PDB file of C-alpha atoms in Angstrom:
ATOM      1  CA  UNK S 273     -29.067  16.236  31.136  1.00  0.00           C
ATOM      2  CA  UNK S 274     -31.056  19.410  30.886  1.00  0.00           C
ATOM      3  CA  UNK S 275     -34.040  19.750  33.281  1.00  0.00           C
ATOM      4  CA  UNK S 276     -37.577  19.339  32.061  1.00  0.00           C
ATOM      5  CA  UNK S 277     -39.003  22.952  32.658  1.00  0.00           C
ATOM      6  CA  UNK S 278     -41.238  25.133  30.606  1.00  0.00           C
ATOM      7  CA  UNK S 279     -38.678  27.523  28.956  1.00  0.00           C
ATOM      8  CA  UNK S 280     -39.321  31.061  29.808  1.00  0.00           C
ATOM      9  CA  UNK S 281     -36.787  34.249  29.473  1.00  0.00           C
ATOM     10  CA  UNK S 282     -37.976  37.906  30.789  1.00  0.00           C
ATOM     11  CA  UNK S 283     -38.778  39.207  27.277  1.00  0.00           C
ATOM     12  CA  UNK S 284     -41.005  36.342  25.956  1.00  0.00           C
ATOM     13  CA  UNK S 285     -42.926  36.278  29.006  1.00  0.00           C
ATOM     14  CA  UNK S 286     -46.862  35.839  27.421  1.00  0.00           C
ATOM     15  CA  UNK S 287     -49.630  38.613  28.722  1.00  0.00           C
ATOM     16  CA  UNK S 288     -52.249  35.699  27.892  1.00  0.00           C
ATOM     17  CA  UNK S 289     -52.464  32.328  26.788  1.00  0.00           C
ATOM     18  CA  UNK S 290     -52.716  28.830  28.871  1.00  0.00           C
ATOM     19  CA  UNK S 291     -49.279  26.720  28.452  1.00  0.00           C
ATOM     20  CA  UNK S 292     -48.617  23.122  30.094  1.00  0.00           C
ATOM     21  CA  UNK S 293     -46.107  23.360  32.883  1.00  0.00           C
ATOM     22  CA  UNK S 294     -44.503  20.548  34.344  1.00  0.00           C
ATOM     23  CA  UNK S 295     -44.112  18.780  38.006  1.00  0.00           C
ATOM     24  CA  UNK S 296     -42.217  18.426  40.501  1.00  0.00           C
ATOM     25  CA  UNK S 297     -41.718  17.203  43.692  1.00  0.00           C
ATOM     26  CA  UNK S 298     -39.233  17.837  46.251  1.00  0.00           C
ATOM     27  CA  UNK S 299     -36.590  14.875  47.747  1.00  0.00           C
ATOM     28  CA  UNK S 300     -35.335  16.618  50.034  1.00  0.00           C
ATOM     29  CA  UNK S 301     -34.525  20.072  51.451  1.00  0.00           C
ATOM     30  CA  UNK S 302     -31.793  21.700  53.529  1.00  0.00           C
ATOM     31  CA  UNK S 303     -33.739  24.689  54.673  1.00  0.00           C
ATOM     32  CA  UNK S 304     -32.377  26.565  51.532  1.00  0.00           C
ATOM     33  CA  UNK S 305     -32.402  25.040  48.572  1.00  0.00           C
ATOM     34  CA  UNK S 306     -34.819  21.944  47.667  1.00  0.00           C
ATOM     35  CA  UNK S 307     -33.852  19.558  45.483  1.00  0.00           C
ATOM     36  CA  UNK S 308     -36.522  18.413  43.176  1.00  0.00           C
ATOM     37  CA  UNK S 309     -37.604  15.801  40.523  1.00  0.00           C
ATOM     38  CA  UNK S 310     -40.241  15.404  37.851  1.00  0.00           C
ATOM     39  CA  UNK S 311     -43.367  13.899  38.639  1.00  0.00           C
ATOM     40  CA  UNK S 312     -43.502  13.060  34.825  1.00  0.00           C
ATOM     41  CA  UNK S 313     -47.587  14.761  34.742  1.00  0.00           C
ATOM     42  CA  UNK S 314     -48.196  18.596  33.837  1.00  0.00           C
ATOM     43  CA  UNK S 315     -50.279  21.113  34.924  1.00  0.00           C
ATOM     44  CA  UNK S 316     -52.124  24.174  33.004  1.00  0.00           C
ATOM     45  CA  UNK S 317     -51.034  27.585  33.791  1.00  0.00           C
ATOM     46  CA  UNK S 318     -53.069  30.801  32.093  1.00  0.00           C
ATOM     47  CA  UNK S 319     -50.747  33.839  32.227  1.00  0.00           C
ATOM     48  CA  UNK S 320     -53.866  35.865  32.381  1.00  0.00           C
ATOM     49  CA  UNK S 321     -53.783  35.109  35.991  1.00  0.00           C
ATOM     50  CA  UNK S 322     -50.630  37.525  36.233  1.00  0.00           C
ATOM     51  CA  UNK S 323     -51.218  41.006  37.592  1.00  0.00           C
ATOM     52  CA  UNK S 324     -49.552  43.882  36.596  1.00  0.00           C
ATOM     53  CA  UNK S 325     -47.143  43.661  39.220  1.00  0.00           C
ATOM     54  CA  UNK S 326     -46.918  39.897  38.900  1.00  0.00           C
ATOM     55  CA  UNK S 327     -46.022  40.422  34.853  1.00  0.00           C
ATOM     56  CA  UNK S 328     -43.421  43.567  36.384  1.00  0.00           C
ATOM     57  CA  UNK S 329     -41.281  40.916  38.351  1.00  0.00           C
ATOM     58  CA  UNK S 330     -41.299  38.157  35.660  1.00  0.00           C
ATOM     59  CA  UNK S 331     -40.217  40.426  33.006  1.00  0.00           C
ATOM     60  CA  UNK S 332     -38.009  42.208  34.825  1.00  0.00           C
ATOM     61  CA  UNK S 333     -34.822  41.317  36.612  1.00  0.00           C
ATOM     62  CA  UNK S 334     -34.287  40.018  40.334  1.00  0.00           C
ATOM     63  CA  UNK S 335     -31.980  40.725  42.740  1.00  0.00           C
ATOM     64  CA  UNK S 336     -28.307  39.819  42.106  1.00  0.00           C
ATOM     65  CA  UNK S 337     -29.604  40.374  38.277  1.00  0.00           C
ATOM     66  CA  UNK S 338     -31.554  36.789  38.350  1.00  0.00           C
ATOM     67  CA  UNK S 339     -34.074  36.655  35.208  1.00  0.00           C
ATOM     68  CA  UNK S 340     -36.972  34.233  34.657  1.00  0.00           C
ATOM     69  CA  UNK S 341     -35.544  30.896  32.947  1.00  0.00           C
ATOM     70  CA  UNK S 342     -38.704  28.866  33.267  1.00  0.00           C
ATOM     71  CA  UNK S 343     -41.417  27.143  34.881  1.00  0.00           C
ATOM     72  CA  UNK S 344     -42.250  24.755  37.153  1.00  0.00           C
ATOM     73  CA  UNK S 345     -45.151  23.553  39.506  1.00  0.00           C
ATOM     74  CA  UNK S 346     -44.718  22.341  42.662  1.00  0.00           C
ATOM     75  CA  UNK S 347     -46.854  21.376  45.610  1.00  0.00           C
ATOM     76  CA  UNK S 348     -48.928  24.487  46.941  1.00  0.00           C
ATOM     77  CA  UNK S 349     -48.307  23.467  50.931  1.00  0.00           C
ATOM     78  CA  UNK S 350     -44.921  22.147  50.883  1.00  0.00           C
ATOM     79  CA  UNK S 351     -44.229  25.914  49.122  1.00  0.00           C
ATOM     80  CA  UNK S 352     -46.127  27.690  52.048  1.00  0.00           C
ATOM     81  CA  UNK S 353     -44.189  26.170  54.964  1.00  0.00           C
ATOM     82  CA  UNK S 354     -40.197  26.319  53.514  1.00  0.00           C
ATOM     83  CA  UNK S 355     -41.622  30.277  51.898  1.00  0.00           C
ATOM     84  CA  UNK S 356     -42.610  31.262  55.505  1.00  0.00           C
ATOM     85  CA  UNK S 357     -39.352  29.116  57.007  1.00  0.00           C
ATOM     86  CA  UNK S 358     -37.083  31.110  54.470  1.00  0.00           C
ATOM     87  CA  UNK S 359     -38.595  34.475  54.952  1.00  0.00           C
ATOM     88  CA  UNK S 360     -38.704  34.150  58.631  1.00  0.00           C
ATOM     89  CA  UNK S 361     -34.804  33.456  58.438  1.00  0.00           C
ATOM     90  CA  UNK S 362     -33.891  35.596  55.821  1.00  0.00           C
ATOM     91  CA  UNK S 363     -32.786  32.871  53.487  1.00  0.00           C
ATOM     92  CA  UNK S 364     -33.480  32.715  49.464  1.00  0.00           C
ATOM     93  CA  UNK S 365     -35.497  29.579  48.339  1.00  0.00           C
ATOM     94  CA  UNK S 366     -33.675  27.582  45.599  1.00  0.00           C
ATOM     95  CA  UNK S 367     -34.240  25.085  43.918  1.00  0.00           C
ATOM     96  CA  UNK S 368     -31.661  22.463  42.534  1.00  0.00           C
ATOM     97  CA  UNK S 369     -33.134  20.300  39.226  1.00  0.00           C
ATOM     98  CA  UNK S 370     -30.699  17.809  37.446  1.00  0.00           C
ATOM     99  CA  UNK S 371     -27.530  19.560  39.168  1.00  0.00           C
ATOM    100  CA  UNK S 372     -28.505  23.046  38.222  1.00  0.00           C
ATOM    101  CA  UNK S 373     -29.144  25.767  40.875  1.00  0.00           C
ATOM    102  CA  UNK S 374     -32.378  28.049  40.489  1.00  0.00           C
ATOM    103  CA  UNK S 375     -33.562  30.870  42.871  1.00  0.00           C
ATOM    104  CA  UNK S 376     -37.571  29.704  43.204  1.00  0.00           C
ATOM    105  CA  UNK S 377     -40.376  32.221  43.731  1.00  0.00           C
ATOM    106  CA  UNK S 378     -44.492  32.198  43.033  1.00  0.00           C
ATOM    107  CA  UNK S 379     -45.336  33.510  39.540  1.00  0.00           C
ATOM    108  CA  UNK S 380     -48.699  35.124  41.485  1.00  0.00           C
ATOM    109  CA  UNK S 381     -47.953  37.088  43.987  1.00  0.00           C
ATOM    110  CA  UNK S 382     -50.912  35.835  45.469  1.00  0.00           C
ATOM    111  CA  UNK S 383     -50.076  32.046  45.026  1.00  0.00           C
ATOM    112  CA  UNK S 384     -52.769  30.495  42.409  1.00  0.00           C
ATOM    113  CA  UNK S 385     -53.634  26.845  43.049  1.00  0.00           C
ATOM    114  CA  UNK S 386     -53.991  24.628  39.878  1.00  0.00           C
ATOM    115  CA  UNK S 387     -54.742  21.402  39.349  1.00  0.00           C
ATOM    116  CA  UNK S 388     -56.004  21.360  43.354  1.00  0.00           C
ATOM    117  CA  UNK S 389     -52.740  21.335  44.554  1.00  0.00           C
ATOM    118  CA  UNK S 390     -49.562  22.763  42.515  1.00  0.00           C
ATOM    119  CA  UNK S 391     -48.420  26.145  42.798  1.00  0.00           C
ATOM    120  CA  UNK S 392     -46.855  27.847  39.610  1.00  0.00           C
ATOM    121  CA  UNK S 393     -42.911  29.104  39.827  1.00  0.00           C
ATOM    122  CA  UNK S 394     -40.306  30.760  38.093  1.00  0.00           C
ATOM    123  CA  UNK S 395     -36.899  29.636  38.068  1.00  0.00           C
ATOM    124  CA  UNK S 396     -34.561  32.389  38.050  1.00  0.00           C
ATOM    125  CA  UNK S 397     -30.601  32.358  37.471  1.00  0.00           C
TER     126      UNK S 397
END
């Protein structure tokens, strides 16, 4: 089954416009990677929000040549503890939807909260 994301690749990545992003929540996580589920509800996200250096790293490639796949939201203070957790160890956040591994990371580089309580991500493989 293919995941439920928004679709995104580095070279269709919007400068403005407000899209429906859907999400998720996590059910479990192993201090790396997070496996997650729908919540079957959406979100808004405005890609005006994006700085310059926001719109640099989603157009551009990551390390180990990881490019933006899609989006997702997921819950703003379950992304603050495991992003401190995995930065303080020196571990990549992933994400595992429907079977398929994703490297995980904030579209903002300072985190926008929508909806009260989801935080925008890419999904990069």
């Amino acid at each position: 089954m293919t995941p439920v994301i928004y679709p995104l690749s580095s070279s269709t990545v919007p400068r403005a416009g407000v899209v429906d992003v859907p999400c998720y929540q996590v059910q479990s996580f192993n201090g790396r990677t997070a496996l997650l589920s729908s919540e079957g509800t959406w979100v808004d996200f405005d890609f005006t929000t994006l700085t310059e250096h926001d719109f640099e790293l989603a157009t551009g490639e990551r390390g180990e040549a990881w490019t933006t796949q899609g989006l997702i939201a997921v819950d703003m203070d379950w992304l603050i503890d495991v992003m401190e957790a995995t930065t303080r160890h020196q571990k990549t956040l992933g994400a595992e939807i429907d079977a398929v591994w994703y490297y995980l990371s904030p579209m903002n580089m300072q985190p926008t909260v929508v909806a009260g309580r989801y935080v925008v991500v890419g999904l990069y493989r």
